[in-house]
Amino acid sequence: MSEIRLEVKIDGVKYPLVTKESKENIENIAAYVDKKIQDVKSDRLTFDRQLVLACLNIADEYMKDKESFKKFYEENKEAINEYPALKEDHDNFKNEYGSYKEKYDQAAAENTELKALLQDKDKEILELSKEETDSKKLRDKMKTLQKQVMDLTKENELLKGKL
């Protein structure tokens, strides 16, 4: 990153700076320092004392944050140390999941096709069952008609014999 020149205003005083940090970052820091000075501003304090008091407040926040971070780090040391292995496991899982998801999607598509085929076959079975029922009725009717034909044939033979 290249050096940039900028001017910040703290407590109404302009300060020219040269930095490698981003302009936004430096402006945020300057605004923070200005706010800390405004928080302690008093007619009873000289500017130097205001600066010292603001620095003490900033240092107090820093030390508290540092201690908080240290405590957080200690409480989470195991998780922090395990993170690289967990990330690797996660990445491996994502890679494996991708292939399983692809297989699942293929199986789901095949399942949909098979369900459609099953529905077609169920319709076909119903149609065949109906045809079988109709066929059975026709056979029964045919037997009845054959019996009637035989009865009529016998009756016809008897009538011929009487003639």
mmCIF file of C-alpha atoms in Angstrom:
data_model
loop_
_atom_site.group_PDB
_atom_site.id
_atom_site.type_symbol
_atom_site.label_atom_id
_atom_site.label_comp_id
_atom_site.label_asym_id
_atom_site.label_seq_id
_atom_site.Cartn_x
_atom_site.Cartn_y
_atom_site.Cartn_z
ATOM 1 C CA MET A 1 0.000 0.000 0.000
ATOM 2 C CA SER A 2 1.382 3.404 -0.854
ATOM 3 C CA GLU A 3 1.670 6.334 1.518
ATOM 4 C CA ILE A 4 -1.108 8.897 1.546
ATOM 5 C CA ARG A 5 -1.154 12.434 2.893
ATOM 6 C CA LEU A 6 -4.208 13.717 4.683
ATOM 7 C CA GLU A 7 -5.251 16.232 7.243
ATOM 8 C CA VAL A 8 -7.368 15.430 10.298
ATOM 9 C CA LYS A 9 -8.987 17.783 12.757
ATOM 10 C CA ILE A 10 -8.802 17.080 16.484
ATOM 11 C CA ASP A 11 -10.272 19.576 18.946
ATOM 12 C CA GLY A 12 -10.445 22.172 16.188
ATOM 13 C CA VAL A 13 -6.727 21.848 15.310
ATOM 14 C CA LYS A 14 -5.655 20.511 11.910
ATOM 15 C CA TYR A 15 -2.914 17.874 11.866
ATOM 16 C CA PRO A 16 -1.238 16.831 8.600
ATOM 17 C CA LEU A 17 -0.461 13.086 8.475
ATOM 18 C CA VAL A 18 1.390 10.720 6.160
ATOM 19 C CA THR A 19 0.291 7.097 6.503
ATOM 20 C CA LYS A 20 0.005 3.759 4.778
ATOM 21 C CA GLU A 21 -3.371 3.154 6.441
ATOM 22 C CA SER A 22 -6.619 3.816 4.616
ATOM 23 C CA LYS A 23 -8.010 7.330 4.727
ATOM 24 C CA GLU A 24 -11.254 6.074 6.302
ATOM 25 C CA ASN A 25 -9.387 4.232 9.056
ATOM 26 C CA ILE A 26 -7.283 7.294 9.995
ATOM 27 C CA GLU A 27 -10.350 9.563 9.912
ATOM 28 C CA ASN A 28 -12.177 7.125 12.246
ATOM 29 C CA ILE A 29 -9.215 7.110 14.659
ATOM 30 C CA ALA A 30 -9.001 10.911 14.619
ATOM 31 C CA ALA A 31 -12.746 11.194 15.255
ATOM 32 C CA TYR A 32 -12.399 8.749 18.167
ATOM 33 C CA VAL A 33 -9.546 10.753 19.723
ATOM 34 C CA ASP A 34 -11.480 13.994 19.180
ATOM 35 C CA LYS A 35 -14.522 12.490 20.937
ATOM 36 C CA LYS A 36 -12.374 11.376 23.877
ATOM 37 C CA ILE A 37 -11.002 14.913 24.201
ATOM 38 C CA GLN A 38 -14.521 16.372 23.971
ATOM 39 C CA ASP A 39 -15.642 13.948 26.740
ATOM 40 C CA VAL A 40 -13.062 15.368 29.187
ATOM 41 C CA LYS A 41 -13.136 18.980 27.966
ATOM 42 C CA SER A 42 -13.438 21.427 30.843
ATOM 43 C CA ASP A 43 -12.703 25.097 31.356
ATOM 44 C CA ARG A 44 -10.789 24.138 34.489
ATOM 45 C CA LEU A 45 -8.286 21.928 32.598
ATOM 46 C CA THR A 46 -5.489 23.092 30.331
ATOM 47 C CA PHE A 47 -5.299 21.570 26.865
ATOM 48 C CA ASP A 48 -2.292 19.475 27.941
ATOM 49 C CA ARG A 49 -4.214 18.078 30.897
ATOM 50 C CA GLN A 50 -7.220 17.373 28.672
ATOM 51 C CA LEU A 51 -4.936 15.427 26.334
ATOM 52 C CA VAL A 52 -3.426 13.484 29.230
ATOM 53 C CA LEU A 53 -6.861 12.677 30.643
ATOM 54 C CA ALA A 54 -8.123 11.607 27.197
ATOM 55 C CA CYS A 55 -5.000 9.443 26.778
ATOM 56 C CA LEU A 56 -5.606 7.872 30.182
ATOM 57 C CA ASN A 57 -9.200 7.087 29.235
ATOM 58 C CA ILE A 58 -8.082 5.601 25.909
ATOM 59 C CA ALA A 59 -5.358 3.576 27.663
ATOM 60 C CA ASP A 60 -7.907 2.367 30.227
ATOM 61 C CA GLU A 61 -10.217 1.164 27.452
ATOM 62 C CA TYR A 62 -7.259 -0.443 25.698
ATOM 63 C CA MET A 63 -6.115 -2.288 28.822
ATOM 64 C CA LYS A 64 -9.647 -3.487 29.591
ATOM 65 C CA ASP A 65 -10.065 -4.674 25.992
ATOM 66 C CA LYS A 66 -6.649 -6.333 26.115
ATOM 67 C CA GLU A 67 -7.569 -8.154 29.338
ATOM 68 C CA SER A 68 -10.969 -9.085 27.911
ATOM 69 C CA PHE A 69 -9.280 -10.461 24.799
ATOM 70 C CA LYS A 70 -6.784 -12.416 26.907
ATOM 71 C CA LYS A 71 -9.627 -13.910 28.950
ATOM 72 C CA PHE A 72 -11.606 -14.678 25.774
ATOM 73 C CA TYR A 73 -8.531 -16.295 24.234
ATOM 74 C CA GLU A 74 -7.945 -18.469 27.292
ATOM 75 C CA GLU A 75 -11.610 -19.508 27.427
ATOM 76 C CA ASN A 76 -11.601 -20.341 23.722
ATOM 77 C CA LYS A 77 -8.046 -21.616 23.308
ATOM 78 C CA GLU A 78 -9.176 -25.143 22.502
ATOM 79 C CA ALA A 79 -11.625 -23.936 19.850
ATOM 80 C CA ILE A 80 -9.022 -21.575 18.386
ATOM 81 C CA ASN A 81 -6.428 -24.356 18.218
ATOM 82 C CA GLU A 82 -8.935 -26.829 16.778
ATOM 83 C CA TYR A 83 -10.198 -24.377 14.168
ATOM 84 C CA PRO A 84 -7.768 -25.348 11.353
ATOM 85 C CA ALA A 85 -8.647 -29.050 11.676
ATOM 86 C CA LEU A 86 -12.354 -28.261 11.926
ATOM 87 C CA LYS A 87 -12.147 -25.999 8.886
ATOM 88 C CA GLU A 88 -10.387 -28.739 6.941
ATOM 89 C CA ASP A 89 -13.053 -31.243 8.033
ATOM 90 C CA HIS A 90 -15.734 -28.767 7.031
ATOM 91 C CA ASP A 91 -14.155 -28.205 3.620
ATOM 92 C CA ASN A 92 -13.829 -31.965 3.097
ATOM 93 C CA PHE A 93 -17.443 -32.412 4.131
ATOM 94 C CA LYS A 94 -18.545 -29.726 1.683
ATOM 95 C CA ASN A 95 -16.639 -31.486 -1.092
ATOM 96 C CA GLU A 96 -18.125 -34.862 -0.184
ATOM 97 C CA TYR A 97 -21.544 -33.316 0.303
ATOM 98 C CA GLY A 98 -21.400 -31.964 -3.228
ATOM 99 C CA SER A 99 -20.945 -35.431 -4.703
ATOM 100 C CA TYR A 100 -23.599 -36.896 -2.383
ATOM 101 C CA LYS A 101 -25.964 -34.086 -3.243
ATOM 102 C CA GLU A 102 -25.446 -34.781 -6.926
ATOM 103 C CA LYS A 103 -26.152 -38.485 -6.324
ATOM 104 C CA TYR A 104 -29.174 -37.565 -4.196
ATOM 105 C CA ASP A 105 -30.523 -35.267 -6.901
ATOM 106 C CA GLN A 106 -30.068 -38.029 -9.483
ATOM 107 C CA ALA A 107 -31.782 -40.539 -7.199
ATOM 108 C CA ALA A 108 -34.604 -38.067 -6.527
ATOM 109 C CA ALA A 109 -35.100 -37.561 -10.278
ATOM 110 C CA GLU A 110 -35.058 -41.319 -10.803
ATOM 111 C CA ASN A 111 -37.514 -41.715 -7.917
ATOM 112 C CA THR A 112 -39.862 -39.207 -9.565
ATOM 113 C CA GLU A 113 -39.640 -41.113 -12.845
ATOM 114 C CA LEU A 114 -40.296 -44.403 -11.055
ATOM 115 C CA LYS A 115 -43.309 -42.945 -9.246
ATOM 116 C CA ALA A 116 -44.723 -41.812 -12.587
ATOM 117 C CA LEU A 117 -44.058 -45.269 -14.041
ATOM 118 C CA LEU A 118 -45.703 -46.876 -10.993
ATOM 119 C CA GLN A 119 -48.782 -44.692 -11.465
ATOM 120 C CA ASP A 120 -48.922 -45.719 -15.138
ATOM 121 C CA LYS A 121 -48.599 -49.382 -14.141
ATOM 122 C CA ASP A 122 -51.317 -48.972 -11.497
ATOM 123 C CA LYS A 123 -53.625 -47.554 -14.182
ATOM 124 C CA GLU A 124 -52.677 -50.417 -16.485
ATOM 125 C CA ILE A 125 -53.443 -52.946 -13.718
ATOM 126 C CA LEU A 126 -56.836 -51.328 -13.120
ATOM 127 C CA GLU A 127 -57.596 -51.461 -16.826
ATOM 128 C CA LEU A 128 -56.503 -55.109 -17.005
ATOM 129 C CA SER A 129 -58.581 -55.931 -13.922
ATOM 130 C CA LYS A 130 -61.590 -54.310 -15.577
ATOM 131 C CA GLU A 131 -60.899 -56.197 -18.801
ATOM 132 C CA GLU A 132 -60.555 -59.435 -16.811
ATOM 133 C CA THR A 133 -63.880 -58.766 -15.103
ATOM 134 C CA ASP A 134 -65.476 -57.972 -18.468
ATOM 135 C CA SER A 135 -63.905 -61.102 -19.956
ATOM 136 C CA LYS A 136 -65.250 -63.246 -17.098
ATOM 137 C CA LYS A 137 -68.727 -61.780 -17.607
ATOM 138 C CA LEU A 138 -68.494 -62.523 -21.331
ATOM 139 C CA ARG A 139 -67.391 -66.137 -20.616
ATOM 140 C CA ASP A 140 -70.296 -66.571 -18.219
ATOM 141 C CA LYS A 141 -72.682 -65.122 -20.792
ATOM 142 C CA MET A 142 -71.161 -67.348 -23.475
ATOM 143 C CA LYS A 143 -71.693 -70.445 -21.266
ATOM 144 C CA THR A 144 -75.271 -69.383 -20.696
ATOM 145 C CA LEU A 145 -75.763 -68.903 -24.435
ATOM 146 C CA GLN A 146 -74.079 -72.244 -25.200
ATOM 147 C CA LYS A 147 -76.427 -73.926 -22.721
ATOM 148 C CA GLN A 148 -79.378 -72.180 -24.347
ATOM 149 C CA VAL A 149 -78.119 -73.324 -27.775
ATOM 150 C CA MET A 150 -77.834 -76.906 -26.493
ATOM 151 C CA ASP A 151 -81.298 -76.714 -24.946
ATOM 152 C CA LEU A 152 -82.697 -75.285 -28.165
ATOM 153 C CA THR A 153 -80.865 -77.904 -30.199
ATOM 154 C CA LYS A 154 -82.402 -80.684 -28.026
ATOM 155 C CA GLU A 155 -85.808 -79.085 -28.309
ATOM 156 C CA ASN A 156 -85.347 -78.798 -32.057
ATOM 157 C CA GLU A 157 -84.379 -82.489 -32.251
ATOM 158 C CA LEU A 158 -87.442 -83.457 -30.217
ATOM 159 C CA LEU A 159 -89.671 -81.386 -32.426
ATOM 160 C CA LYS A 160 -88.139 -82.954 -35.549
ATOM 161 C CA GLY A 161 -88.780 -86.390 -34.073
ATOM 162 C CA LYS A 162 -92.420 -85.511 -33.505
ATOM 163 C CA LEU A 163 -92.863 -84.332 -37.022
#
